[in-house]
JSON list of C-alpha atoms in Angstrom, two decimals:
[
{"chain": "A", "resi": 50, "resn": "UNK", "atom": "CA", "xyz": [2.62, -8.79, -5.47]},
{"chain": "A", "resi": 51, "resn": "UNK", "atom": "CA", "xyz": [3.38, -10.19, -2.06]},
{"chain": "A", "resi": 52, "resn": "UNK", "atom": "CA", "xyz": [3.87, -7.99, 0.97]},
{"chain": "A", "resi": 53, "resn": "UNK", "atom": "CA", "xyz": [7.23, -6.29, 1.36]},
{"chain": "A", "resi": 54, "resn": "UNK", "atom": "CA", "xyz": [9.17, -7.86, 4.18]},
{"chain": "A", "resi": 55, "resn": "UNK", "atom": "CA", "xyz": [11.90, -10.20, 5.29]},
{"chain": "A", "resi": 56, "resn": "UNK", "atom": "CA", "xyz": [12.06, -13.55, 3.51]},
{"chain": "A", "resi": 57, "resn": "UNK", "atom": "CA", "xyz": [13.68, -15.17, 6.51]},
{"chain": "A", "resi": 58, "resn": "UNK", "atom": "CA", "xyz": [15.81, -18.16, 5.57]},
{"chain": "A", "resi": 59, "resn": "UNK", "atom": "CA", "xyz": [13.60, -19.32, 2.70]},
{"chain": "A", "resi": 60, "resn": "UNK", "atom": "CA", "xyz": [15.44, -18.46, -0.50]},
{"chain": "A", "resi": 61, "resn": "UNK", "atom": "CA", "xyz": [14.38, -20.70, -3.40]},
{"chain": "A", "resi": 62, "resn": "UNK", "atom": "CA", "xyz": [17.27, -19.62, -5.65]},
{"chain": "A", "resi": 63, "resn": "UNK", "atom": "CA", "xyz": [20.82, -21.03, -5.65]},
{"chain": "A", "resi": 64, "resn": "UNK", "atom": "CA", "xyz": [22.46, -17.75, -6.71]},
{"chain": "A", "resi": 65, "resn": "UNK", "atom": "CA", "xyz": [21.22, -14.31, -5.70]},
{"chain": "A", "resi": 66, "resn": "UNK", "atom": "CA", "xyz": [22.39, -10.74, -6.21]},
{"chain": "A", "resi": 67, "resn": "UNK", "atom": "CA", "xyz": [22.81, -9.02, -2.84]},
{"chain": "A", "resi": 68, "resn": "UNK", "atom": "CA", "xyz": [22.71, -5.32, -2.02]},
{"chain": "A", "resi": 69, "resn": "UNK", "atom": "CA", "xyz": [23.85, -4.16, 1.43]},
{"chain": "A", "resi": 70, "resn": "UNK", "atom": "CA", "xyz": [21.83, -1.89, 3.75]},
{"chain": "A", "resi": 71, "resn": "UNK", "atom": "CA", "xyz": [23.54, 1.23, 2.33]},
{"chain": "A", "resi": 72, "resn": "UNK", "atom": "CA", "xyz": [22.44, 0.39, -1.23]},
{"chain": "A", "resi": 73, "resn": "UNK", "atom": "CA", "xyz": [25.85, -0.81, -2.45]},
{"chain": "A", "resi": 74, "resn": "UNK", "atom": "CA", "xyz": [25.96, -3.94, -4.61]},
{"chain": "A", "resi": 75, "resn": "UNK", "atom": "CA", "xyz": [27.80, -6.89, -3.10]},
{"chain": "A", "resi": 76, "resn": "UNK", "atom": "CA", "xyz": [27.47, -8.89, -6.33]},
{"chain": "A", "resi": 77, "resn": "UNK", "atom": "CA", "xyz": [26.16, -12.37, -7.02]},
{"chain": "A", "resi": 78, "resn": "UNK", "atom": "CA", "xyz": [26.61, -15.00, -4.34]},
{"chain": "A", "resi": 79, "resn": "UNK", "atom": "CA", "xyz": [25.34, -18.39, -3.30]},
{"chain": "A", "resi": 80, "resn": "UNK", "atom": "CA", "xyz": [22.31, -18.30, -0.99]},
{"chain": "A", "resi": 81, "resn": "UNK", "atom": "CA", "xyz": [24.35, -19.87, 1.84]},
{"chain": "A", "resi": 82, "resn": "UNK", "atom": "CA", "xyz": [26.80, -16.94, 1.67]},
{"chain": "A", "resi": 83, "resn": "UNK", "atom": "CA", "xyz": [23.92, -14.46, 1.69]},
{"chain": "A", "resi": 84, "resn": "UNK", "atom": "CA", "xyz": [22.42, -16.15, 4.76]},
{"chain": "A", "resi": 85, "resn": "UNK", "atom": "CA", "xyz": [25.81, -16.16, 6.48]},
{"chain": "A", "resi": 86, "resn": "UNK", "atom": "CA", "xyz": [26.22, -12.43, 5.75]},
{"chain": "A", "resi": 87, "resn": "UNK", "atom": "CA", "xyz": [22.71, -11.82, 7.07]},
{"chain": "A", "resi": 88, "resn": "UNK", "atom": "CA", "xyz": [23.53, -13.60, 10.34]},
{"chain": "A", "resi": 89, "resn": "UNK", "atom": "CA", "xyz": [26.91, -11.89, 10.78]},
{"chain": "A", "resi": 90, "resn": "UNK", "atom": "CA", "xyz": [25.48, -8.38, 10.49]},
{"chain": "A", "resi": 91, "resn": "UNK", "atom": "CA", "xyz": [22.17, -9.19, 12.23]},
{"chain": "A", "resi": 92, "resn": "UNK", "atom": "CA", "xyz": [20.18, -8.02, 9.21]},
{"chain": "A", "resi": 93, "resn": "UNK", "atom": "CA", "xyz": [17.23, -9.38, 7.24]},
{"chain": "A", "resi": 94, "resn": "UNK", "atom": "CA", "xyz": [17.07, -10.33, 3.56]},
{"chain": "A", "resi": 95, "resn": "UNK", "atom": "CA", "xyz": [14.32, -8.69, 1.52]},
{"chain": "A", "resi": 96, "resn": "UNK", "atom": "CA", "xyz": [13.41, -9.67, -2.04]},
{"chain": "A", "resi": 97, "resn": "UNK", "atom": "CA", "xyz": [13.48, -6.59, -4.30]},
{"chain": "A", "resi": 98, "resn": "UNK", "atom": "CA", "xyz": [13.22, -8.02, -7.83]},
{"chain": "A", "resi": 99, "resn": "UNK", "atom": "CA", "xyz": [12.29, -11.60, -8.52]},
{"chain": "A", "resi": 100, "resn": "UNK", "atom": "CA", "xyz": [11.89, -11.60, -12.30]},
{"chain": "A", "resi": 101, "resn": "UNK", "atom": "CA", "xyz": [15.55, -10.89, -13.12]},
{"chain": "A", "resi": 102, "resn": "UNK", "atom": "CA", "xyz": [18.44, -13.35, -13.30]},
{"chain": "A", "resi": 103, "resn": "UNK", "atom": "CA", "xyz": [19.71, -13.68, -10.59]},
{"chain": "A", "resi": 104, "resn": "UNK", "atom": "CA", "xyz": [16.97, -12.33, -8.28]},
{"chain": "A", "resi": 105, "resn": "UNK", "atom": "CA", "xyz": [17.91, -9.22, -6.29]},
{"chain": "A", "resi": 106, "resn": "UNK", "atom": "CA", "xyz": [17.84, -9.28, -2.48]},
{"chain": "A", "resi": 107, "resn": "UNK", "atom": "CA", "xyz": [18.72, -6.48, -0.10]},
{"chain": "A", "resi": 108, "resn": "UNK", "atom": "CA", "xyz": [20.07, -6.68, 3.43]},
{"chain": "A", "resi": 109, "resn": "UNK", "atom": "CA", "xyz": [17.97, -4.39, 5.64]},
{"chain": "A", "resi": 110, "resn": "UNK", "atom": "CA", "xyz": [17.46, -3.63, 9.28]},
{"chain": "A", "resi": 111, "resn": "UNK", "atom": "CA", "xyz": [14.03, -4.09, 10.82]},
{"chain": "A", "resi": 112, "resn": "UNK", "atom": "CA", "xyz": [13.64, -0.30, 10.93]},
{"chain": "A", "resi": 113, "resn": "UNK", "atom": "CA", "xyz": [14.41, 0.03, 7.20]},
{"chain": "A", "resi": 114, "resn": "UNK", "atom": "CA", "xyz": [11.85, -2.65, 6.39]},
{"chain": "A", "resi": 115, "resn": "UNK", "atom": "CA", "xyz": [9.23, -0.91, 8.52]},
{"chain": "A", "resi": 116, "resn": "UNK", "atom": "CA", "xyz": [9.90, 2.47, 6.86]},
{"chain": "A", "resi": 117, "resn": "UNK", "atom": "CA", "xyz": [9.67, 0.92, 3.39]},
{"chain": "A", "resi": 118, "resn": "UNK", "atom": "CA", "xyz": [6.36, -0.75, 4.30]},
{"chain": "A", "resi": 119, "resn": "UNK", "atom": "CA", "xyz": [5.01, 2.63, 5.49]},
{"chain": "A", "resi": 120, "resn": "UNK", "atom": "CA", "xyz": [6.12, 4.30, 2.23]},
{"chain": "A", "resi": 121, "resn": "UNK", "atom": "CA", "xyz": [4.42, 1.61, 0.14]},
{"chain": "A", "resi": 122, "resn": "UNK", "atom": "CA", "xyz": [1.24, 1.81, 2.20]},
{"chain": "A", "resi": 123, "resn": "UNK", "atom": "CA", "xyz": [1.15, 5.61, 1.82]},
{"chain": "A", "resi": 124, "resn": "UNK", "atom": "CA", "xyz": [1.74, 5.33, -1.92]},
{"chain": "A", "resi": 125, "resn": "UNK", "atom": "CA", "xyz": [-1.05, 2.77, -2.26]},
{"chain": "A", "resi": 126, "resn": "UNK", "atom": "CA", "xyz": [-3.35, 4.91, -0.14]},
{"chain": "A", "resi": 127, "resn": "UNK", "atom": "CA", "xyz": [-2.73, 8.03, -2.23]},
{"chain": "A", "resi": 128, "resn": "UNK", "atom": "CA", "xyz": [-3.27, 6.15, -5.50]},
{"chain": "A", "resi": 129, "resn": "UNK", "atom": "CA", "xyz": [-6.65, 4.80, -4.38]},
{"chain": "A", "resi": 130, "resn": "UNK", "atom": "CA", "xyz": [-7.80, 8.26, -3.28]},
{"chain": "A", "resi": 131, "resn": "UNK", "atom": "CA", "xyz": [-7.51, 9.53, -6.84]},
{"chain": "A", "resi": 132, "resn": "UNK", "atom": "CA", "xyz": [-10.62, 7.53, -7.75]},
{"chain": "A", "resi": 133, "resn": "UNK", "atom": "CA", "xyz": [-13.74, 9.69, -7.76]},
{"chain": "A", "resi": 134, "resn": "UNK", "atom": "CA", "xyz": [-16.45, 8.68, -5.28]},
{"chain": "A", "resi": 135, "resn": "UNK", "atom": "CA", "xyz": [-19.97, 9.65, -6.23]},
{"chain": "A", "resi": 136, "resn": "UNK", "atom": "CA", "xyz": [-22.91, 9.54, -3.85]},
{"chain": "A", "resi": 137, "resn": "UNK", "atom": "CA", "xyz": [-26.52, 9.87, -4.92]},
{"chain": "A", "resi": 138, "resn": "UNK", "atom": "CA", "xyz": [-29.63, 10.90, -2.99]},
{"chain": "A", "resi": 139, "resn": "UNK", "atom": "CA", "xyz": [-33.20, 10.98, -4.18]},
{"chain": "A", "resi": 140, "resn": "UNK", "atom": "CA", "xyz": [-35.79, 13.39, -2.83]},
{"chain": "A", "resi": 141, "resn": "UNK", "atom": "CA", "xyz": [-39.52, 13.58, -3.26]},
{"chain": "A", "resi": 142, "resn": "UNK", "atom": "CA", "xyz": [-41.00, 17.03, -3.73]},
{"chain": "A", "resi": 143, "resn": "UNK", "atom": "CA", "xyz": [-43.31, 16.22, -0.78]},
{"chain": "A", "resi": 144, "resn": "UNK", "atom": "CA", "xyz": [-40.43, 15.48, 1.64]},
{"chain": "A", "resi": 145, "resn": "UNK", "atom": "CA", "xyz": [-41.01, 16.21, 5.32]},
{"chain": "A", "resi": 146, "resn": "UNK", "atom": "CA", "xyz": [-38.86, 18.93, 6.91]},
{"chain": "A", "resi": 147, "resn": "UNK", "atom": "CA", "xyz": [-37.20, 16.51, 9.33]},
{"chain": "A", "resi": 148, "resn": "UNK", "atom": "CA", "xyz": [-36.22, 14.14, 6.49]},
{"chain": "A", "resi": 149, "resn": "UNK", "atom": "CA", "xyz": [-34.92, 17.08, 4.46]},
{"chain": "A", "resi": 150, "resn": "UNK", "atom": "CA", "xyz": [-32.74, 18.22, 7.39]},
{"chain": "A", "resi": 151, "resn": "UNK", "atom": "CA", "xyz": [-31.32, 14.71, 7.83]},
{"chain": "A", "resi": 152, "resn": "UNK", "atom": "CA", "xyz": [-30.47, 14.35, 4.14]},
{"chain": "A", "resi": 153, "resn": "UNK", "atom": "CA", "xyz": [-28.96, 17.84, 4.05]},
{"chain": "A", "resi": 154, "resn": "UNK", "atom": "CA", "xyz": [-26.63, 16.94, 6.92]},
{"chain": "A", "resi": 155, "resn": "UNK", "atom": "CA", "xyz": [-25.62, 13.76, 5.07]},
{"chain": "A", "resi": 156, "resn": "UNK", "atom": "CA", "xyz": [-24.86, 15.75, 1.92]},
{"chain": "A", "resi": 157, "resn": "UNK", "atom": "CA", "xyz": [-22.72, 18.19, 3.92]},
{"chain": "A", "resi": 158, "resn": "UNK", "atom": "CA", "xyz": [-20.69, 15.30, 5.37]},
{"chain": "A", "resi": 159, "resn": "UNK", "atom": "CA", "xyz": [-20.11, 13.83, 1.89]},
{"chain": "A", "resi": 160, "resn": "UNK", "atom": "CA", "xyz": [-18.99, 17.20, 0.53]},
{"chain": "A", "resi": 161, "resn": "UNK", "atom": "CA", "xyz": [-16.50, 17.55, 3.42]},
{"chain": "A", "resi": 162, "resn": "UNK", "atom": "CA", "xyz": [-15.08, 14.17, 2.40]},
{"chain": "A", "resi": 163, "resn": "UNK", "atom": "CA", "xyz": [-14.67, 15.52, -1.16]},
{"chain": "A", "resi": 164, "resn": "UNK", "atom": "CA", "xyz": [-17.27, 13.15, -2.64]},
{"chain": "A", "resi": 165, "resn": "UNK", "atom": "CA", "xyz": [-19.27, 14.14, -5.69]},
{"chain": "A", "resi": 166, "resn": "UNK", "atom": "CA", "xyz": [-22.95, 14.33, -4.75]},
{"chain": "A", "resi": 167, "resn": "UNK", "atom": "CA", "xyz": [-25.79, 13.76, -7.20]},
{"chain": "A", "resi": 168, "resn": "UNK", "atom": "CA", "xyz": [-29.26, 14.81, -6.10]},
{"chain": "A", "resi": 169, "resn": "UNK", "atom": "CA", "xyz": [-32.45, 13.71, -7.82]},
{"chain": "A", "resi": 170, "resn": "UNK", "atom": "CA", "xyz": [-35.78, 15.36, -7.04]},
{"chain": "A", "resi": 171, "resn": "UNK", "atom": "CA", "xyz": [-38.90, 13.41, -7.92]},
{"chain": "A", "resi": 172, "resn": "UNK", "atom": "CA", "xyz": [-42.32, 14.94, -8.24]},
{"chain": "A", "resi": 173, "resn": "UNK", "atom": "CA", "xyz": [-44.82, 13.79, -5.60]},
{"chain": "A", "resi": 174, "resn": "UNK", "atom": "CA", "xyz": [-48.03, 12.13, -6.79]}
]
């Protein structure tokens, strides 16, 4: 889906359903009327639902658009965090102390970030 924001003056539909900035339905109107209303109240038109007949647009202030974009970004961010991230490290049984310390610090950082850590220990030759 495209980014949420003002459509400007580009409305490809003849008739649109308009909702005012308070969420009240203003009914179906010709796009010229919607643009006139937008100019009179110094608001922006935002497409809410495109796949209905007629498409639904909402009159919003710049601040309302910005807040809605922040909400959507936060929602998207929280949904992607639910995916489990797994990290894997492989050790040799003959690992040097310095290398072991470095890898241990890396594991601690991953655990702080709530990653799942898988450790494999291989036998030295």
